[in-house]
Amino acid sequence: MKIGFIGLGIMGKPMVKNLLGAGHEVCAYDIVKDSVDDVVAAGAVAAASIADVARGCKLVITMLPNGPEVKEVVLGGLLGSMAQGSIIVDMSSIAPGVAQEIHAACAAKGIAMLDAPVSGGEPKAIDGTLSIMVGGDGAIFDEVKDVLGAMGASVVHCGDIGAGNTTKLANQIIVALNIAAVSEAFMLSTRAGVDPARVFDAIKGGLAGSTVMNAKVPMILDGNFNPGFKLDLHIKDLANALDTGHAVDSPLLFTTAVMEVMKKLRDEGMGQNDHSVIATYYEKLTGTNIRAGV
Ligand code: NAD
């Protein structure tokens, strides 16, 4: 199938490569030309514009930073040129309410839309083993499920439009709190004089072990905060979670606390670092470097 793909960042590039690997033809677009060149070298076709993608493809996937960019690309671009009966799958992480708004504008033009954000980060985007959580019409989900399967190990239909992003917000709360818990716990062990690498070895297979711990503790111990998943993007996700929590009257006590930590780090210029940089907040509080010990 010929697939349009817009948004070739940390996640979009490897996702396109997995679509190509599964035998799909991909017509790719990004405002950054180097990113387009990267996927063209892997076999994709470069699109000259968003309208070019829209005209050539019945299925278009978007993988953009947040709601405003998705609105700009879909409402201000794709909808002007896509044929009736086409399908847009937005795989960006955006607010559920914005996904519903974009879906309504698509429906008015006879175009179907699903929200299908992902979890797993760059390593799983590269391996094609993302967890993909989908909201929208069940028949459209059935049509695109195999295409999504080329990028993910699991593709789950979570409910109506917006349900994919609601699921993603739950995921992002758990990841943020887990990184904060890991940071707090590893600082405690370091301050108490126990080698954090041994703590990791001892507990990673037990109840506290997690995908987050396995991915982030080695980064914290190496002092390597290259993204990965940028702190700025996680702040965006928690802002969407807090807005949604207020809208549905669901208390987000610990999410609020971690958000304050993240914003402080962003204000100190760390927004482009991996979100595991949360650990450095504890390092500043204590004057202790987790990786180097007390
Ligand atoms: P990124 O910033 O690396 O990539 C975004 C891409 O969108 C960039 O290449 C940018 O040039 C492009 N873009 C922005 N505006 C555009 C426009 N108007 N037209 C065309 N292209 C445009 O971000 P990413 O890390 O790839 O994340 C993308 C989405 O996936 C975000 O919503 C993020 O929250 C989510 N996500 C990221 C990760 C991760 O680990 N990086 C994991 C899960 C989900």
Short mmCIF file of C-alpha atoms and ligand atoms in Angstrom, two decimals:
data_model
loop_
_atom_site.label_atom_id
_atom_site.label_comp_id
_atom_site.label_asym_id
_atom_site.label_seq_id
_atom_site.Cartn_x
_atom_site.Cartn_y
_atom_site.Cartn_z
CA MET A 1 0.00 0.00 0.00
CA LYS A 2 1.19 3.56 -0.73
CA ILE A 3 1.34 5.41 2.58
CA GLY A 4 1.95 9.11 3.20
CA PHE A 5 4.03 9.88 6.30
CA ILE A 6 4.45 13.37 7.78
CA GLY A 7 6.81 14.06 10.70
CA LEU A 8 10.23 12.42 10.42
CA GLY A 9 11.73 13.04 13.86
CA ILE A 10 13.24 10.65 16.39
CA MET A 11 10.20 8.38 16.05
CA GLY A 12 8.97 9.02 12.51
CA LYS A 13 12.20 8.07 10.74
CA PRO A 14 12.48 4.51 12.11
CA MET A 15 8.72 4.01 11.76
CA VAL A 16 8.99 4.83 8.05
CA LYS A 17 11.88 2.38 7.71
CA ASN A 18 9.76 -0.39 9.22
CA LEU A 19 6.90 0.37 6.83
CA LEU A 20 9.37 0.15 3.94
CA GLY A 21 10.74 -3.09 5.38
CA ALA A 22 7.20 -4.53 5.38
CA GLY A 23 6.97 -3.83 1.63
CA HIS A 24 4.94 -0.61 1.70
CA GLU A 25 5.64 2.34 -0.56
CA VAL A 26 6.09 5.49 1.57
CA CYS A 27 5.76 9.09 0.44
CA ALA A 28 7.45 11.16 3.18
CA TYR A 29 7.41 14.82 4.23
CA ASP A 30 8.98 16.95 6.98
CA ILE A 31 9.86 20.62 7.23
CA VAL A 32 13.47 19.51 7.91
CA LYS A 33 15.03 18.43 4.60
CA ASP A 34 17.81 16.33 6.17
CA SER A 35 15.16 14.12 7.76
CA VAL A 36 13.48 13.58 4.39
CA ASP A 37 16.87 12.72 2.82
CA ASP A 38 17.45 10.15 5.57
CA VAL A 39 14.30 8.16 4.76
CA VAL A 40 14.73 8.62 1.00
CA ALA A 41 18.12 6.89 1.37
CA ALA A 42 16.18 3.99 2.92
CA GLY A 43 13.76 3.79 -0.04
CA ALA A 44 11.00 6.32 0.64
CA VAL A 45 9.86 8.85 -1.95
CA ALA A 46 10.21 12.54 -1.03
CA ALA A 47 7.02 14.61 -1.16
CA ALA A 48 7.39 18.24 -2.18
CA SER A 49 4.59 19.42 0.13
CA ILE A 50 1.77 18.29 2.39
CA ALA A 51 -0.63 18.66 -0.57
CA ASP A 52 1.66 16.34 -2.54
CA VAL A 53 1.30 13.68 0.19
CA ALA A 54 -2.46 14.23 0.33
CA ARG A 55 -2.98 13.84 -3.42
CA GLY A 56 -0.90 10.68 -3.78
CA CYS A 57 -1.96 8.57 -0.78
CA LYS A 58 -5.24 7.09 0.47
CA LEU A 59 -3.67 6.55 3.90
CA VAL A 60 -1.61 9.28 5.59
CA ILE A 61 0.17 8.86 8.95
CA THR A 62 1.25 11.89 11.00
CA MET A 63 3.92 11.78 13.73
CA LEU A 64 4.27 15.36 14.94
CA PRO A 65 5.13 17.03 18.28
CA ASN A 66 1.70 18.09 19.58
CA GLY A 67 -1.88 19.16 18.82
CA PRO A 68 -1.07 22.56 17.25
CA GLU A 69 1.26 20.95 14.67
CA VAL A 70 -1.27 18.19 13.91
CA LYS A 71 -4.00 20.81 13.45
CA GLU A 72 -1.75 22.83 11.15
CA VAL A 73 -0.84 19.80 9.02
CA VAL A 74 -4.31 18.20 8.89
CA LEU A 75 -6.71 21.16 8.94
CA GLY A 76 -4.38 23.58 7.17
CA GLY A 77 -2.96 21.07 4.66
CA LEU A 78 -4.19 17.50 4.21
CA LEU A 79 -7.93 18.20 4.27
CA GLY A 80 -7.63 20.61 1.35
CA SER A 81 -6.35 17.89 -1.01
CA MET A 82 -7.23 14.41 0.28
CA ALA A 83 -9.92 12.45 -1.55
CA GLN A 84 -13.15 11.44 0.18
CA GLY A 85 -12.85 7.97 1.68
CA SER A 86 -9.18 8.50 2.59
CA ILE A 87 -7.82 7.74 6.07
CA ILE A 88 -5.62 9.81 8.39
CA VAL A 89 -3.92 8.04 11.31
CA ASP A 90 -2.40 10.51 13.75
CA MET A 91 0.26 8.71 15.79
CA SER A 92 1.45 11.84 17.65
CA SER A 93 0.72 12.17 21.38
CA ILE A 94 -1.85 14.98 21.66
CA ALA A 95 -4.75 15.93 23.93
CA PRO A 96 -7.75 13.61 23.46
CA GLY A 97 -10.04 16.63 23.00
CA VAL A 98 -7.89 17.95 20.15
CA ALA A 99 -7.99 14.53 18.45
CA GLN A 100 -11.80 14.67 18.67
CA GLU A 101 -11.83 18.19 17.20
CA ILE A 102 -9.63 17.16 14.25
CA HIS A 103 -11.72 14.00 13.75
CA ALA A 104 -14.90 16.11 13.46
CA ALA A 105 -13.30 18.35 10.80
CA CYS A 106 -12.15 15.25 8.88
CA ALA A 107 -15.61 13.65 9.09
CA ALA A 108 -17.17 16.81 7.63
CA LYS A 109 -14.99 16.26 4.51
CA GLY A 110 -15.72 12.51 4.29
CA ILE A 111 -12.28 11.52 5.57
CA ALA A 112 -11.80 8.98 8.37
CA MET A 113 -9.38 9.61 11.22
CA LEU A 114 -7.94 7.49 14.01
CA ASP A 115 -5.75 8.62 16.92
CA ALA A 116 -2.99 6.06 17.44
CA PRO A 117 -0.22 7.26 19.76
CA VAL A 118 2.63 4.95 20.67
CA SER A 119 4.78 3.93 23.60
CA GLY A 120 8.23 2.39 23.61
CA GLY A 121 10.48 5.25 22.56
CA GLU A 122 13.18 5.28 19.92
CA PRO A 123 14.56 1.75 20.61
CA LYS A 124 11.16 0.14 20.03
CA ALA A 125 10.46 2.43 17.07
CA ILE A 126 13.68 1.07 15.53
CA ASP A 127 12.83 -2.56 16.36
CA GLY A 128 9.24 -2.16 15.15
CA THR A 129 7.98 -3.27 18.57
CA LEU A 130 6.04 -0.18 19.69
CA SER A 131 2.86 -0.45 21.75
CA ILE A 132 0.19 1.26 19.65
CA MET A 133 -3.05 2.44 21.32
CA VAL A 134 -5.85 3.32 18.93
CA GLY A 135 -9.06 5.33 19.15
CA GLY A 136 -11.77 5.61 16.49
CA ASP A 137 -14.13 3.65 14.29
CA GLY A 138 -13.68 -0.14 14.59
CA ALA A 139 -14.07 -0.82 10.84
CA ILE A 140 -11.35 1.74 10.00
CA PHE A 141 -9.15 0.18 12.71
CA ASP A 142 -9.57 -3.22 11.02
CA GLU A 143 -8.53 -1.67 7.67
CA VAL A 144 -5.24 -0.24 8.97
CA LYS A 145 -4.35 -2.72 11.72
CA ASP A 146 -1.84 -4.65 9.57
CA VAL A 147 -0.11 -1.45 8.47
CA LEU A 148 0.25 -0.39 12.12
CA GLY A 149 1.50 -3.89 12.93
CA ALA A 150 4.59 -3.21 10.80
CA MET A 151 5.62 -0.64 13.42
CA GLY A 152 4.43 -2.27 16.62
CA ALA A 153 4.43 -5.45 18.67
CA SER A 154 0.94 -4.65 19.96
CA VAL A 155 -1.88 -2.73 18.30
CA VAL A 156 -4.91 -2.34 20.59
CA HIS A 157 -8.24 -0.70 19.80
CA CYS A 158 -9.00 1.26 22.99
CA GLY A 159 -12.37 2.83 22.08
CA ASP A 160 -13.81 5.83 20.26
CA ILE A 161 -11.78 8.70 18.85
CA GLY A 162 -9.58 10.20 21.59
CA ALA A 163 -9.33 6.88 23.48
CA GLY A 164 -5.86 6.27 22.04
CA ASN A 165 -4.60 9.52 23.50
CA THR A 166 -6.38 9.02 26.83
CA THR A 167 -4.56 5.69 27.07
CA LYS A 168 -1.30 7.42 26.17
CA LEU A 169 -1.81 10.00 28.95
CA ALA A 170 -2.18 7.14 31.45
CA ASN A 171 1.05 5.68 30.07
CA GLN A 172 2.89 9.00 30.37
CA ILE A 173 1.80 9.51 33.98
CA ILE A 174 3.14 6.07 34.88
CA VAL A 175 6.45 6.65 33.06
CA ALA A 176 7.02 10.10 34.65
CA LEU A 177 6.28 8.88 38.17
CA ASN A 178 8.41 5.79 37.60
CA ILE A 179 11.45 7.88 36.55
CA ALA A 180 10.96 10.10 39.59
CA ALA A 181 10.69 7.05 41.87
CA VAL A 182 13.82 5.50 40.36
CA SER A 183 15.72 8.80 40.79
CA GLU A 184 14.63 9.17 44.40
CA ALA A 185 15.43 5.54 45.27
CA PHE A 186 18.84 5.45 43.57
CA MET A 187 19.84 8.70 45.27
CA LEU A 188 18.92 7.14 48.61
CA SER A 189 21.13 4.11 47.96
CA THR A 190 24.03 6.27 46.80
CA ARG A 191 23.75 8.58 49.82
CA ALA A 192 23.65 5.50 52.07
CA GLY A 193 26.89 4.29 50.48
CA VAL A 194 25.59 1.37 48.38
CA ASP A 195 26.80 1.12 44.76
CA PRO A 196 23.79 2.05 42.55
CA ALA A 197 24.91 -0.39 39.83
CA ARG A 198 24.58 -3.24 42.34
CA VAL A 199 21.21 -1.96 43.50
CA PHE A 200 20.08 -2.08 39.86
CA ASP A 201 21.37 -5.64 39.42
CA ALA A 202 19.70 -6.74 42.64
CA ILE A 203 16.23 -5.30 42.09
CA LYS A 204 15.61 -5.18 38.34
CA GLY A 205 14.19 -8.72 38.30
CA GLY A 206 11.92 -8.16 41.30
CA LEU A 207 8.60 -6.41 41.78
CA ALA A 208 10.13 -2.92 41.42
CA GLY A 209 11.68 -3.83 38.09
CA SER A 210 10.16 -2.14 35.04
CA THR A 211 10.80 -1.29 31.41
CA VAL A 212 11.42 2.27 32.61
CA MET A 213 14.03 1.09 35.13
CA ASN A 214 15.80 -1.05 32.52
CA ALA A 215 15.89 1.78 29.98
CA LYS A 216 16.64 4.74 32.23
CA VAL A 217 18.88 3.57 35.07
CA PRO A 218 21.80 2.76 32.71
CA MET A 219 21.44 6.28 31.26
CA ILE A 220 21.40 7.85 34.74
CA LEU A 221 24.45 5.83 35.80
CA ASP A 222 26.30 6.87 32.60
CA GLY A 223 25.24 10.50 32.93
CA ASN A 224 23.98 10.14 29.34
CA PHE A 225 20.90 12.27 28.81
CA ASN A 226 20.84 12.26 25.00
CA PRO A 227 17.19 11.85 23.91
CA GLY A 228 15.41 9.33 23.64
CA PHE A 229 12.33 11.09 24.76
CA LYS A 230 12.81 14.80 25.28
CA LEU A 231 11.85 16.38 28.60
CA ASP A 232 9.99 19.11 26.66
CA LEU A 233 7.74 16.47 25.07
CA HIS A 234 7.01 14.86 28.43
CA ILE A 235 6.06 18.26 29.88
CA LYS A 236 3.68 18.61 26.92
CA ASP A 237 2.15 15.20 27.73
CA LEU A 238 1.72 15.97 31.45
CA ALA A 239 0.15 19.34 30.58
CA ASN A 240 -2.36 17.43 28.42
CA ALA A 241 -2.86 14.94 31.30
CA LEU A 242 -3.49 17.72 33.85
CA ASP A 243 -5.96 19.49 31.51
CA THR A 244 -7.78 16.21 30.94
CA GLY A 245 -7.73 15.40 34.68
CA HIS A 246 -9.36 18.75 35.43
CA ALA A 247 -11.93 18.20 32.67
CA VAL A 248 -13.01 14.79 34.00
CA ASP A 249 -12.50 15.56 37.71
CA SER A 250 -9.76 13.02 38.29
CA PRO A 251 -7.11 13.91 40.92
CA LEU A 252 -3.49 13.94 39.68
CA LEU A 253 -1.54 14.58 42.90
CA PHE A 254 1.81 13.02 42.05
CA THR A 255 1.65 14.01 38.38
CA THR A 256 1.41 17.63 39.57
CA ALA A 257 4.52 17.22 41.73
CA VAL A 258 6.63 15.62 38.96
CA MET A 259 5.43 18.31 36.55
CA GLU A 260 6.91 20.97 38.87
CA VAL A 261 10.27 19.13 38.86
CA MET A 262 10.23 18.84 35.06
CA LYS A 263 9.36 22.52 34.58
CA LYS A 264 12.18 23.59 36.88
CA LEU A 265 14.66 21.52 34.81
CA ARG A 266 13.25 22.97 31.59
CA ASP A 267 13.68 26.49 32.98
CA GLU A 268 17.32 25.62 33.62
CA GLY A 269 17.75 24.79 29.91
CA MET A 270 17.38 20.99 30.00
CA GLY A 271 14.25 20.62 27.89
CA GLN A 272 16.04 18.96 24.98
CA ASN A 273 17.57 16.28 27.24
CA ASP A 274 16.12 12.82 27.76
CA HIS A 275 13.41 12.79 30.47
CA SER A 276 15.73 10.66 32.64
CA VAL A 277 17.42 14.02 33.40
CA ILE A 278 14.87 14.16 36.26
CA ALA A 279 17.59 12.35 38.25
CA THR A 280 19.72 15.52 38.18
CA TYR A 281 17.05 17.33 40.21
CA TYR A 282 17.92 15.04 43.12
CA GLU A 283 21.62 15.53 42.42
CA LYS A 284 21.20 19.29 42.82
CA LEU A 285 19.13 18.91 45.98
CA THR A 286 21.77 16.73 47.63
CA GLY A 287 25.00 17.89 45.98
CA THR A 288 25.62 14.20 45.26
CA ASN A 289 26.21 12.59 41.91
CA ILE A 290 24.23 9.31 41.76
CA ARG A 291 26.68 7.62 39.39
CA ALA A 292 29.85 8.66 41.19
CA GLY A 293 28.59 7.77 44.65
CA VAL A 294 28.75 9.90 47.78
P1 NAD B 1 10.60 15.06 17.15
O1 NAD B 1 10.56 16.45 17.64
O2 NAD B 1 11.90 14.34 17.07
O3 NAD B 1 9.92 14.97 15.68
C1 NAD B 1 8.83 15.74 15.24
C2 NAD B 1 8.99 15.99 13.75
O4 NAD B 1 7.88 16.73 13.26
C3 NAD B 1 10.26 16.81 13.42
O5 NAD B 1 11.03 16.13 12.45
C4 NAD B 1 9.68 18.12 12.90
O6 NAD B 1 10.51 18.73 11.92
C5 NAD B 1 8.37 17.65 12.30
N1 NAD B 1 7.40 18.73 12.14
C6 NAD B 1 7.02 19.66 13.06
N2 NAD B 1 6.10 20.50 12.54
C7 NAD B 1 5.90 20.06 11.25
C8 NAD B 1 5.07 20.50 10.20
N3 NAD B 1 4.26 21.57 10.35
N4 NAD B 1 5.10 19.84 9.01
C9 NAD B 1 5.92 18.76 8.85
N5 NAD B 1 6.75 18.30 9.81
C10 NAD B 1 6.72 18.94 11.01
O7 NAD B 1 9.57 14.25 18.04
P2 NAD B 1 9.48 12.67 18.27
O8 NAD B 1 10.31 12.31 19.44
O9 NAD B 1 9.65 11.95 16.98
O10 NAD B 1 7.95 12.56 18.76
C11 NAD B 1 6.84 12.66 17.86
C12 NAD B 1 5.57 12.36 18.66
O11 NAD B 1 5.67 11.05 19.22
C13 NAD B 1 5.35 13.33 19.84
O12 NAD B 1 3.99 13.58 20.00
C14 NAD B 1 5.91 12.54 21.01
O13 NAD B 1 5.31 12.96 22.24
C15 NAD B 1 5.53 11.12 20.62
N6 NAD B 1 6.38 10.07 21.21
C16 NAD B 1 7.75 10.21 21.25
C17 NAD B 1 8.52 9.19 21.83
C18 NAD B 1 10.02 9.29 21.92
O14 NAD B 1 10.61 8.50 22.70
N7 NAD B 1 10.69 10.20 21.22
C19 NAD B 1 7.90 8.04 22.34
C20 NAD B 1 6.52 7.92 22.24
C21 NAD B 1 5.78 8.95 21.67
#
